[in-house]
Short mmCIF file of C-alpha atoms in Angstrom, two decimals:
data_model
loop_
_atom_site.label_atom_id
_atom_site.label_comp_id
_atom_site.label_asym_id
_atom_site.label_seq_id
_atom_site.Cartn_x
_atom_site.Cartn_y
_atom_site.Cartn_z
CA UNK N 744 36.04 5.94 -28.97
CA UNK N 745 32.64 6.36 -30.82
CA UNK N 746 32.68 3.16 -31.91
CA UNK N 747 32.84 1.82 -28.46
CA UNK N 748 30.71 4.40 -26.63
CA UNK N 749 27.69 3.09 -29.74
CA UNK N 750 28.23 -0.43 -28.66
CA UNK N 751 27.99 0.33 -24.92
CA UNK N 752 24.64 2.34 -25.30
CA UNK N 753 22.98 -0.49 -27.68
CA UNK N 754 24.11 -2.91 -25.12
CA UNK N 755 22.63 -0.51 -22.29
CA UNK N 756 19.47 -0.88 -24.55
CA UNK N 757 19.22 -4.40 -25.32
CA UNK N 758 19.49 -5.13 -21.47
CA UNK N 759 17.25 -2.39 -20.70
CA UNK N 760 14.61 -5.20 -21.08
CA UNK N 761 14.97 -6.81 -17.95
CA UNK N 762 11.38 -8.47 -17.65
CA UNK N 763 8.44 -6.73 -14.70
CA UNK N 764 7.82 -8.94 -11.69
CA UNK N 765 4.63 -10.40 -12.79
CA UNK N 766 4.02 -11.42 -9.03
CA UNK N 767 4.00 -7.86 -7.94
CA UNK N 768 1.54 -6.14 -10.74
CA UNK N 769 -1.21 -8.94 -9.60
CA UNK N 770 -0.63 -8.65 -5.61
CA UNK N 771 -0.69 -4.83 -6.41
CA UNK N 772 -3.62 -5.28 -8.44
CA UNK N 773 -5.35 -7.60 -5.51
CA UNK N 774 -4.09 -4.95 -2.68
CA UNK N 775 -5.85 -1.83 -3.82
CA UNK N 776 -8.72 -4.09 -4.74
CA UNK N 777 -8.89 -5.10 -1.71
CA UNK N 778 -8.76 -1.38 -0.07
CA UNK N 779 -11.72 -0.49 -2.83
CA UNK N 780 -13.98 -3.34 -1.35
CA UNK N 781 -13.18 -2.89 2.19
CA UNK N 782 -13.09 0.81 2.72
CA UNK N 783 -16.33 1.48 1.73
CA UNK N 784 -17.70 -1.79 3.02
CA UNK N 785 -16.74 -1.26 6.69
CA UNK N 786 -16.75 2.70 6.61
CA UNK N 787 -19.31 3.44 4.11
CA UNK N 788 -21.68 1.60 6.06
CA UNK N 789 -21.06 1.77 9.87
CA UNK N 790 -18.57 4.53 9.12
CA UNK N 791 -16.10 3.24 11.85
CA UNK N 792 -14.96 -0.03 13.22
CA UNK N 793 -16.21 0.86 16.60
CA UNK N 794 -20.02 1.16 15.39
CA UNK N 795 -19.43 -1.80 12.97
CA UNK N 796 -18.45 -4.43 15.82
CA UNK N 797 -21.62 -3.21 17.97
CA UNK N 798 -23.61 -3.68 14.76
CA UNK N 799 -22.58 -6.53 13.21
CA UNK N 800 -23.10 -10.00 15.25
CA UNK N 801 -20.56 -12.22 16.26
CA UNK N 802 -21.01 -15.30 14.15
CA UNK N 803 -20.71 -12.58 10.88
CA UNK N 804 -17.14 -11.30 12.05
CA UNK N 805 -16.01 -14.59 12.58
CA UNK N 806 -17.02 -15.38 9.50
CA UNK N 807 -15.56 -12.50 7.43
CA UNK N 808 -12.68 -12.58 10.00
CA UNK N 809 -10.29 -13.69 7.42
CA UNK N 810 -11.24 -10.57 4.95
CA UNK N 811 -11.37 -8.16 7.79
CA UNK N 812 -7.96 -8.93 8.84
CA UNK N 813 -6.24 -8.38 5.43
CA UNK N 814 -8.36 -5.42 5.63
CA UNK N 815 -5.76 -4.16 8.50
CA UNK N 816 -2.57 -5.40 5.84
CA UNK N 817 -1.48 -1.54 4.91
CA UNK N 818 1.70 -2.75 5.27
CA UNK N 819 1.59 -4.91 2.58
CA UNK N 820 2.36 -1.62 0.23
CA UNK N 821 5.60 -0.33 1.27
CA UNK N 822 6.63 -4.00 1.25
CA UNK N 823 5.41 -4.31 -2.51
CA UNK N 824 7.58 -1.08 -3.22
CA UNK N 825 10.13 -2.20 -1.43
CA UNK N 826 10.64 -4.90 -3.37
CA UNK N 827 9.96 -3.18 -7.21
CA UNK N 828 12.22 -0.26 -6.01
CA UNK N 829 15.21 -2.36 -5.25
CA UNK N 830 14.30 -4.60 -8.24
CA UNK N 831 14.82 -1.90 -10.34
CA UNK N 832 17.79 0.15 -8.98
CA UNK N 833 19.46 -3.34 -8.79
CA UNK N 834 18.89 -3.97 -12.53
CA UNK N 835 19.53 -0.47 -13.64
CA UNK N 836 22.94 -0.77 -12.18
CA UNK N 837 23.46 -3.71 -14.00
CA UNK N 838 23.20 -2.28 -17.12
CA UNK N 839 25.43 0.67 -16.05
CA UNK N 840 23.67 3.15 -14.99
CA UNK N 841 25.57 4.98 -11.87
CA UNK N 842 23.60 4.86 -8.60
CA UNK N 843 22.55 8.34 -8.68
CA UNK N 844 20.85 7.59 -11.71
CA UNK N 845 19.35 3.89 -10.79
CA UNK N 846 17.93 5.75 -7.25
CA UNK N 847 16.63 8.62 -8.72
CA UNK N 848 13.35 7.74 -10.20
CA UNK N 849 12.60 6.16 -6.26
CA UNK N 850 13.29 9.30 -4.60
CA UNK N 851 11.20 11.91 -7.65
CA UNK N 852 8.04 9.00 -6.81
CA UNK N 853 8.74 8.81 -3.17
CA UNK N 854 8.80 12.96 -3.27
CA UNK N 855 5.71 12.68 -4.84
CA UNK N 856 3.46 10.42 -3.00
CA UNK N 857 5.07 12.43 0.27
CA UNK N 858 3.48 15.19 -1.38
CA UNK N 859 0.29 14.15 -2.33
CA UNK N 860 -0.95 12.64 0.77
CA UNK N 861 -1.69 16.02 2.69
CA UNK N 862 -3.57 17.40 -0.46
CA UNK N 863 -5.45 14.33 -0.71
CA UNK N 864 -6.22 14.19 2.87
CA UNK N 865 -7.57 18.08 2.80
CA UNK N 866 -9.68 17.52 -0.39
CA UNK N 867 -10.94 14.16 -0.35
CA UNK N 868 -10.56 11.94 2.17
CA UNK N 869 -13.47 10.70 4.18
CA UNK N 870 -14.83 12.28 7.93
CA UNK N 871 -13.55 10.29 10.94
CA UNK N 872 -13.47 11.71 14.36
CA UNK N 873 -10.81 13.84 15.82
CA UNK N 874 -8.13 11.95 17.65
CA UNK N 875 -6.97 15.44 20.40
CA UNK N 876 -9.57 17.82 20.10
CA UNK N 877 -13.19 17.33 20.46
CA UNK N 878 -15.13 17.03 17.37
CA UNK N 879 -15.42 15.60 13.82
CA UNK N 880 -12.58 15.34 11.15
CA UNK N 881 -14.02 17.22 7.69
CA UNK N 882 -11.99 17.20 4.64
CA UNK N 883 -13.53 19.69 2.47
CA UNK N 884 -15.80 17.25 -0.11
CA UNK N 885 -17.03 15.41 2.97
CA UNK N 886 -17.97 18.57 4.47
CA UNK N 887 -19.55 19.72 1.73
CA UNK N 888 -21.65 16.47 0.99
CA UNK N 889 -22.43 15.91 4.28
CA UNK N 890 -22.91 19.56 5.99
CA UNK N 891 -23.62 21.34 2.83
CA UNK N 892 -20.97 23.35 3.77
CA UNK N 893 -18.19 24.78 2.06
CA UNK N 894 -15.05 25.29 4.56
CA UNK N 895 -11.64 24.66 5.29
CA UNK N 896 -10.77 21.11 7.56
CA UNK N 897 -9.45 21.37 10.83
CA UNK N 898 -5.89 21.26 11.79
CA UNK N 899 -6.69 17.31 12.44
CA UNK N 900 -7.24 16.60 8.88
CA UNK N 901 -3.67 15.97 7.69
CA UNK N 902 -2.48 14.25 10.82
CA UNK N 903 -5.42 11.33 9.64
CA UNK N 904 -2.44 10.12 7.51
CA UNK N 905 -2.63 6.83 5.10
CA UNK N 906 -0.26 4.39 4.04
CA UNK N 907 1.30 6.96 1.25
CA UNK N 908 4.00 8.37 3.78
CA UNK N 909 5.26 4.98 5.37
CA UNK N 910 5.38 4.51 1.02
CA UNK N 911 7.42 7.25 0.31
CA UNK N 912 9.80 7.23 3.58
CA UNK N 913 10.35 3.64 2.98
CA UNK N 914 11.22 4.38 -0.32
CA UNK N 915 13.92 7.17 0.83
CA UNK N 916 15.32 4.29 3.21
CA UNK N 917 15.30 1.74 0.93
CA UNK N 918 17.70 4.16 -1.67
CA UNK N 919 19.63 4.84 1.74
CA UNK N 920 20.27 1.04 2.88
CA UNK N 921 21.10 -0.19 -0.43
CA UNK N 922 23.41 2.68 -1.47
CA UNK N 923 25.61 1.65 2.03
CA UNK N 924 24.92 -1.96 1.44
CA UNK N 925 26.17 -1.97 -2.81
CA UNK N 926 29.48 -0.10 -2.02
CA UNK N 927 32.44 -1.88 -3.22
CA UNK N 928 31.01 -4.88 -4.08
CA UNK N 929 28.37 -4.88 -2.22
CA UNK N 930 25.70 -5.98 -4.91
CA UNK N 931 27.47 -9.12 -4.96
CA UNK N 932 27.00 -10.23 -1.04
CA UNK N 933 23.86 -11.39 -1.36
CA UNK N 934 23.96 -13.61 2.13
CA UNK N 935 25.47 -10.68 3.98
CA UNK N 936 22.97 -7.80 2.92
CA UNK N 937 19.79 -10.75 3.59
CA UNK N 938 21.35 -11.30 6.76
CA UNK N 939 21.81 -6.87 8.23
CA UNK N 940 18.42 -6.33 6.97
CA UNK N 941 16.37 -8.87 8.26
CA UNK N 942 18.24 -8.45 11.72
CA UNK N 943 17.13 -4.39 11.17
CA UNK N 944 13.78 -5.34 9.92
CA UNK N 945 13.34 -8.05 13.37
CA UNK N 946 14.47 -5.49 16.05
CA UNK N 947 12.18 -2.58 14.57
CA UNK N 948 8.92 -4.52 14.15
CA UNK N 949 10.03 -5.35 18.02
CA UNK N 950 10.56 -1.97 19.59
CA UNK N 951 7.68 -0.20 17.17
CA UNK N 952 5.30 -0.65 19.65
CA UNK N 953 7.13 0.65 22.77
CA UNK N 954 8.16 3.34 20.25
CA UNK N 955 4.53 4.43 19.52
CA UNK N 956 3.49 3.96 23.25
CA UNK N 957 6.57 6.56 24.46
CA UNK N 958 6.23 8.66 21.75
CA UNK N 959 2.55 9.07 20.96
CA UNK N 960 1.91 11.32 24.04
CA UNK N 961 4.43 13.66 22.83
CA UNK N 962 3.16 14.10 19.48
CA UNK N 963 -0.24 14.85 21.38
CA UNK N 964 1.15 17.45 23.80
CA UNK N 965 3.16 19.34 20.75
CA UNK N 966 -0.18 19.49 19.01
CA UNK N 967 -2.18 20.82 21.36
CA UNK N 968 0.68 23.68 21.63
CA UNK N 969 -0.02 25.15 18.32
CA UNK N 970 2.24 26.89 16.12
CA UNK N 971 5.29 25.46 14.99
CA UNK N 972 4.95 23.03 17.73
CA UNK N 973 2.30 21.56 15.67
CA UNK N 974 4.13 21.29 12.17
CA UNK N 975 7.01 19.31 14.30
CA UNK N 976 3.94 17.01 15.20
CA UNK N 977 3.12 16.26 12.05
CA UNK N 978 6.72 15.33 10.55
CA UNK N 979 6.60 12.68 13.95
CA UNK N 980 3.21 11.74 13.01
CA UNK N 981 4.19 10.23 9.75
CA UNK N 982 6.66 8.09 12.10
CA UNK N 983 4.76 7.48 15.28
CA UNK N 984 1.18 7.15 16.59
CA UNK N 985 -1.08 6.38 13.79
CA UNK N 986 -2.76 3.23 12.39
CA UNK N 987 -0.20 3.75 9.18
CA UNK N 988 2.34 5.45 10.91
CA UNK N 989 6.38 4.19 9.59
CA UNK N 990 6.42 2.50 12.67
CA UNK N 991 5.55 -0.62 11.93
CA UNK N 992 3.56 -0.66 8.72
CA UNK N 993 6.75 0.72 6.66
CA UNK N 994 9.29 -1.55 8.78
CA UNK N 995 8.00 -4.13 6.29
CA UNK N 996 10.09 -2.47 3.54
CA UNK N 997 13.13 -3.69 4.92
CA UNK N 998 12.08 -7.59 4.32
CA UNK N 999 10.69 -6.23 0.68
CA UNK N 1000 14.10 -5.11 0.19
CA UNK N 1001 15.67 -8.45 0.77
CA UNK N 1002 12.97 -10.48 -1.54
CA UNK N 1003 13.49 -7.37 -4.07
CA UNK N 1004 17.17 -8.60 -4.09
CA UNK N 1005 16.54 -12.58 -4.13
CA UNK N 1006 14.19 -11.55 -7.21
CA UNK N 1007 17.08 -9.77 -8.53
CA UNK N 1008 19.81 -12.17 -8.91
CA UNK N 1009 17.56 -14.36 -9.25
CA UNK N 1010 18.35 -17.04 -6.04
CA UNK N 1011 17.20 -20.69 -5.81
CA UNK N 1012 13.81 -20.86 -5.20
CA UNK N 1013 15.09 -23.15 -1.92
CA UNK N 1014 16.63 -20.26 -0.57
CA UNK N 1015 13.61 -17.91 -0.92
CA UNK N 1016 11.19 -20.79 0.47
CA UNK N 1017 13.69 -20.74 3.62
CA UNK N 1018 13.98 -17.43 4.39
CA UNK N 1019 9.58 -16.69 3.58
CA UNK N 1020 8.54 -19.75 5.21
CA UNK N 1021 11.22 -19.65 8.11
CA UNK N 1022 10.44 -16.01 8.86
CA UNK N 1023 7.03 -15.81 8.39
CA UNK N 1024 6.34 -19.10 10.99
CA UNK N 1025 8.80 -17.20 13.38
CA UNK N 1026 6.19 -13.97 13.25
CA UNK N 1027 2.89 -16.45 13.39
CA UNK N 1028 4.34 -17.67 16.45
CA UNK N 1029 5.14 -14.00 18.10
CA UNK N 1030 1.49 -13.36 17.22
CA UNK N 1031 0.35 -16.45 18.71
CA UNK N 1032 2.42 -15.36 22.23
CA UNK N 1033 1.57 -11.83 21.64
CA UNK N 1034 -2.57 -12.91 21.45
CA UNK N 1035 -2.56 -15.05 24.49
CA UNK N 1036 -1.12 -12.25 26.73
CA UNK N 1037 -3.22 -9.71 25.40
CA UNK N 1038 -6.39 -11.68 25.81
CA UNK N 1039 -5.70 -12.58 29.43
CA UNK N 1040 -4.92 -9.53 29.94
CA UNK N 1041 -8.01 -7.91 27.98
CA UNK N 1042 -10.37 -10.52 29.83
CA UNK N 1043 -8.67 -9.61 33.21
CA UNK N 1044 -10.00 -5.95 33.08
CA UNK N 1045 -13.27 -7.39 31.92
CA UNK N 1046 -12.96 -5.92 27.96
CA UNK N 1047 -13.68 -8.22 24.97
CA UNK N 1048 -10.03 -9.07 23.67
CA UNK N 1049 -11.78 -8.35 19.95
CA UNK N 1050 -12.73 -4.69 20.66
CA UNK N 1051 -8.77 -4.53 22.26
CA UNK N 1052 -7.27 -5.46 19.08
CA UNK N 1053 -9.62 -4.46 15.90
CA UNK N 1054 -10.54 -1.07 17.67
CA UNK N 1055 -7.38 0.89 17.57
CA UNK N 1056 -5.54 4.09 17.04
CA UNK N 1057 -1.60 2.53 17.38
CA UNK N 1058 -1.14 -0.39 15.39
CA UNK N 1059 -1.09 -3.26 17.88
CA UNK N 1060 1.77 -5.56 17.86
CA UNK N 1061 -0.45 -8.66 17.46
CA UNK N 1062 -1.83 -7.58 13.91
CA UNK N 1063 1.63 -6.46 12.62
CA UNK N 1064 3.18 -9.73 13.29
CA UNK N 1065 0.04 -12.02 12.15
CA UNK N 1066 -0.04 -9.33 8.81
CA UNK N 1067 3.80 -9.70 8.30
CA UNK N 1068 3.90 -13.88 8.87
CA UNK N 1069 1.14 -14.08 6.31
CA UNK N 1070 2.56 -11.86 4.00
CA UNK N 1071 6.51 -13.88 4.39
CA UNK N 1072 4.53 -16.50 3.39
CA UNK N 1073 2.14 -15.70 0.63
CA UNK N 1074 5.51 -14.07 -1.20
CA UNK N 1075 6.88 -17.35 -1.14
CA UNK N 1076 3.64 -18.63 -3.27
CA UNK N 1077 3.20 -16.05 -5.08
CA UNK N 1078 7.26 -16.09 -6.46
CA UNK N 1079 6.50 -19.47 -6.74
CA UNK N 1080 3.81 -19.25 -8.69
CA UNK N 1081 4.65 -16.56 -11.44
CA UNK N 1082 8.37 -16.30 -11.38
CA UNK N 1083 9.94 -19.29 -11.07
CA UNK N 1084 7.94 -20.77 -14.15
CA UNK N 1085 8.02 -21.36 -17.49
CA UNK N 1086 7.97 -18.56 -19.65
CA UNK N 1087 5.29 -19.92 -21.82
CA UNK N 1088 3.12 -20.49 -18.57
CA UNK N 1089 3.79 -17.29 -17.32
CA UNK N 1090 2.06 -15.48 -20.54
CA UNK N 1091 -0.89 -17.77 -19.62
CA UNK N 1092 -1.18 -16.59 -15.98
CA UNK N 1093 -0.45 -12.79 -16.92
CA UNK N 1094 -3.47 -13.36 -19.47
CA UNK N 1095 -5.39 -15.13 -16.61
CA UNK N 1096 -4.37 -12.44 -14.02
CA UNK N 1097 -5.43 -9.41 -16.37
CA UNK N 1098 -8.71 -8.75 -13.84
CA UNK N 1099 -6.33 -7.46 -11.35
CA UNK N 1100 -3.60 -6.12 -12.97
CA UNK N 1101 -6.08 -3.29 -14.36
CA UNK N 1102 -6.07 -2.94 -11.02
CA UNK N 1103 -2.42 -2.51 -10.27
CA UNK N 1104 -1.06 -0.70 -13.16
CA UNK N 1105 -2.53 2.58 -11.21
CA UNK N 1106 -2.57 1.62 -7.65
CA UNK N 1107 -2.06 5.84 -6.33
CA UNK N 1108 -4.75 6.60 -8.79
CA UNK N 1109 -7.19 4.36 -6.88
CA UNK N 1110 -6.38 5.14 -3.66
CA UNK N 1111 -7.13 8.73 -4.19
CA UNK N 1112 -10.33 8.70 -6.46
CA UNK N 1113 -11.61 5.50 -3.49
CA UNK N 1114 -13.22 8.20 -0.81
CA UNK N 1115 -14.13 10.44 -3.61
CA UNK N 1116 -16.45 7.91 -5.23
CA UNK N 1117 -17.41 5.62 -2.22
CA UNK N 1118 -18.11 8.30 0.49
CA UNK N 1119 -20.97 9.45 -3.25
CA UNK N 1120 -22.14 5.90 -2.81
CA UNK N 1121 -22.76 5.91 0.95
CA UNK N 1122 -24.19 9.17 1.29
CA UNK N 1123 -26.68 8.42 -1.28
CA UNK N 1124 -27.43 4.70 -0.08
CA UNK N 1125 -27.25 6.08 3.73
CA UNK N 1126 -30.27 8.55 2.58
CA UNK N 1127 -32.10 6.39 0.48
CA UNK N 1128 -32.65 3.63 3.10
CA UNK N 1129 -31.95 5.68 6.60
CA UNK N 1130 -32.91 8.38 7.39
CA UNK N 1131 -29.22 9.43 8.01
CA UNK N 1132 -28.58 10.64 11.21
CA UNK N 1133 -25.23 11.74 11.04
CA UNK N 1134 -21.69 10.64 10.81
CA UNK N 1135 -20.96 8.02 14.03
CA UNK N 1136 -24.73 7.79 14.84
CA UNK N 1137 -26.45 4.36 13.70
CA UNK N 1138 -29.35 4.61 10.90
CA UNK N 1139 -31.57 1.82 9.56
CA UNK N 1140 -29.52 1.50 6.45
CA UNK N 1141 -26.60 -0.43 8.58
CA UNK N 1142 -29.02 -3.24 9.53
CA UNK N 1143 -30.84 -3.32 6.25
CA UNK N 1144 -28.61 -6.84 4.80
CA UNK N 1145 -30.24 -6.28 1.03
CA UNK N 1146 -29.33 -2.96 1.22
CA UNK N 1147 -26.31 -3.37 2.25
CA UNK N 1148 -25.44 -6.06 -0.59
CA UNK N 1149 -27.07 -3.95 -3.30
CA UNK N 1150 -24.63 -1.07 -1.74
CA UNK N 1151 -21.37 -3.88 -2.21
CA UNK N 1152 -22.83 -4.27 -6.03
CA UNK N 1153 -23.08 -1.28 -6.89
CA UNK N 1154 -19.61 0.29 -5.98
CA UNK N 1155 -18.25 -3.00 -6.81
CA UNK N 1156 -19.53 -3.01 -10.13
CA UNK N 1157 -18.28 0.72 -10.41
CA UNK N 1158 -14.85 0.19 -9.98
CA UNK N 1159 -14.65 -2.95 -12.04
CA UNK N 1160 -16.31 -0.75 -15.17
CA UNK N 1161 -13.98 1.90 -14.22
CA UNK N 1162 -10.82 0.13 -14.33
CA UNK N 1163 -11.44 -1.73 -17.32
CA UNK N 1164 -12.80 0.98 -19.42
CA UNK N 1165 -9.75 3.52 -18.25
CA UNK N 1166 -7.18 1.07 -19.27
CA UNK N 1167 -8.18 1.07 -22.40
CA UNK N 1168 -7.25 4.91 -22.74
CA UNK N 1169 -3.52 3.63 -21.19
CA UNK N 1170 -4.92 4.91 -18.06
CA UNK N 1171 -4.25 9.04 -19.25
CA UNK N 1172 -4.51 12.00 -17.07
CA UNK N 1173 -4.27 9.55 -13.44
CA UNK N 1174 -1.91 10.32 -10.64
CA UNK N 1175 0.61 8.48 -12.09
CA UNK N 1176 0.17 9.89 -15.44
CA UNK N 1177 1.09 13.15 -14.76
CA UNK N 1178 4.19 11.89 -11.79
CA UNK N 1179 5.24 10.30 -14.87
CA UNK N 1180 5.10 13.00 -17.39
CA UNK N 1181 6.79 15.41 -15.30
CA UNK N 1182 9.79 12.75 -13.90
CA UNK N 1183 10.54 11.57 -17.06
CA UNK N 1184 11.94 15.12 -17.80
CA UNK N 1185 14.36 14.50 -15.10
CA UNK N 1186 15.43 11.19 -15.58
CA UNK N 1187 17.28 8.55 -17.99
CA UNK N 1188 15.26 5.35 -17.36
CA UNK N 1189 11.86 6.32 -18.67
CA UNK N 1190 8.89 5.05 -16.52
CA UNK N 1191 6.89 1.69 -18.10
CA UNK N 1192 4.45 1.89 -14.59
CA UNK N 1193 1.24 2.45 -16.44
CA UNK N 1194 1.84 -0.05 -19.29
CA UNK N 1195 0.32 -3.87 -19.05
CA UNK N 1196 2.89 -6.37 -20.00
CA UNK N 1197 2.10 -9.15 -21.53
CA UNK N 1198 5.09 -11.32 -20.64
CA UNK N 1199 5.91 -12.53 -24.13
CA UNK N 1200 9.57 -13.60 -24.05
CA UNK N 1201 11.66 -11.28 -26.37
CA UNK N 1202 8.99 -8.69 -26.57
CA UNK N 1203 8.89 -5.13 -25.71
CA UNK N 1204 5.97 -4.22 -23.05
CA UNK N 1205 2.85 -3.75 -24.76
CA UNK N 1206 -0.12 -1.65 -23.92
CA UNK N 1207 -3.64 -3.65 -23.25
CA UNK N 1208 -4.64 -1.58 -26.71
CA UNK N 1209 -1.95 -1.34 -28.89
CA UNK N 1210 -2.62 1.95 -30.01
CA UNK N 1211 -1.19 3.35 -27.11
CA UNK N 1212 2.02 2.03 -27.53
#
């Protein structure tokens, strides 16, 4: 009995190795990149999208149209963890771990980010104006650099949520669908479980909208109640009525899910072009309907169709299904690209894609130290070349174009020095470095997030500096 119990663990070890999804670690990498550059580029310097399409000209959105768009793309994250969470539970119970145990590091991580967005919201997150009460939206280090004034936000503060709770819920959903979906068998039905989610994911990203529209107004009212009305308000908030609200942004998880599972038993690359391409032109073409109405409709009441769309509080329908057609698609390339390749090839493209993948090893990291550092940078560039009038209020800085691009270098050039230096230290003391530390007490499979692999076949995953392996 000992004998065999030996052979199953060294077996459990040996296939422990299944190989990271080299794909997601550089679109992860290029994702928070893209929120480091953007973020501080749009709100750092006209503060909100309102001011910046009064500022800016024409001709210069049109031009930057393309970047400004995938600036609007937050649901390109619960999609990525969509796909690495069901990646992983479905390889976990592969090598025989029960589902309890394959699920569990999702739900401790999920827990976590759930967590972590209110604190990070309170401390750190940047001023914006208040969405049911009349004035501005402090967390406490914007007050402080700003006002000069040490105090406690308003009750608005946490209900300015980010992507991190469409994350975590569609993390707790995607343990929930697959757990119904793997029962007897259920691993195996590859066509069947495509099939149930993709009709799920199809009919949400179609009623989100009227969701948000009949739903919005309650969350309001409840609010402006008070008391408990207003912690009920908040739970619906991470659901309803915010730009990163679950509904739609973390709808996207359920087609992560299904290319998480294509990834997993590894399908024909003809399958995953049909599904990615066939999908993704079926949402380009919604958007392309949903645009045309909204525009007539826009020019109708005599409003500029732009301001309609990019100046928003709900997520409109026309940017989640341009966003989600896109993304279908660029999945397709990007499996294409770094999966379905040789493996010697791949260890050239991992080498290749190393800019980014600093980036991605620590994605939560990032996204909490971004405000922290760029709100620092605009302040100091806002007073440098204003005078700064005042959050909202238009200085000379946010015409000044040299200005402006010596602000893009500089917090650019930060975050490029940052990342590369911290991964040399194996990227200690982050978010994730202490989420780890404390969930690997709790669970078997030990985390390998902050770790870059370098792909080698028949290697263990290395860190960037080998001493820290």
């Amino acid at each position: 009995m000992e004998q065999s119990s030996t052979a199953f663990n060294i077996q459990k070890s040996e296939k422990k190795k299944y190989e990271r999804l080299l794909s997601v670690d550089i679109v992860r990498g290029i994702a928070i990149f893209g929120v480091l550059f953007i973020h501080p580029m749009i709100f750092g310097t006209w503060y909100t999208e309102t001011l910046a399409l009064e500022i800016v000209p024409i001709y210069v959105i049109a031009i930057f149209a393309p970047i400004i768009l995938m600036g609007t793309w937050g649901g390109g994250f619960p999609l990525i963890s969509a796909v690495v969470n069901t990646y992983n539970i479905y390889h976990r119970l592969e090598i025989g771990y029960s589902y309890k145990e394959a699920a569990k590091p999702v739900i401790i991580n999920s827990t976590f980010i759930l967590l972590i967005s209110p604190i990070k919201n309170l401390l750190f997150s940047r001023t914006w104006t208040n969405s049911y009460q009349e004035g501005m939206n402090y967390s406490i280090l914007s007050r402080l650099m700003e006002e000069g004034e040490l105090a406690w936000p308003g009750p608005e503060k946490i209900f300015q949520i980010g992507s991190l709770p469409s994350i975590a819920i569609s993390g707790y959903i995607t343990v929930l669908i697959l757990w119904i979906l793997f029962k007897n068998e259920g691993r195996n039905k590859v066509k069947r479980n495509a099939i149930i989610l993709t009709i799920i994911g199809i009919f949400l990203t179609f009623i989100s909208n009227p969701l948000n529209e009949l739903l919005n107004p309650i969350i309001i009212d409840l609010f402006l109640k008070g008391g408990i009305s207003r912690f009920f308000a908040f739970i619906l908030r991470w659901f309803f009525g915010a730009q990163l609200s679950y509904f739609p942004v973390g709808i996207y998880g359920f087609f992560g899910i299904v290319a998480g599972i294509f990834l997993s038993v590894r399908a024909p690359l003809k399958k995953i072009k049909r599904y990615g391409y066939g999908l993704g032109l079926f949402y380009l073409a919604a958007f392309i309907i949903s645009l045309i109405i909204t525009t007539n409709k826009a020019l109708a009441q005599g409003k500029n169709p732009i301001f309609v769309i990019l100046d928003y509080e709900v997520y409109p329908r026309e940017l989640l299904f341009f966003s989600l057609g896109c993304m279908l698609i660029l999945l397709v390339f990007m499996v294409k690209r770094y999966e379905y390749i040789p493996q010697e090839l791949k260890v050239k493209r991992a080498k290749k894609s190393l800019f980014f993948r600093r980036f991605g090893v620590a994605t939560l990291t990032f996204y909490v130290l971004e405000p922290i550092f760029n709100n620092s940078f605009a302040l100091l560039f806002h007073t440098i070349f204003g005078p700064r009038e005042g959050f909202g209020i238009q200085d000379p800085f946010m015409t000044n174009f040299w200005a402006i691009l010596l602000y893009v270098f500089t917090f650019e050039s930060f975050w490029i020095l940052f990342s590369y230096f911290w991964s040399k230290t194996g990227y200690k003391y982050g978010v994730e470095y202490w989420i780890i530390r404390i969930s690997n007490r709790f669970r078997e499979t030990k985390s390998t997030r902050l770790q870059l692999f370098d792909y080698q076949q028949n290697k263990e995953p290395i860190l960037e500096n080998a001493k820290e392996k």
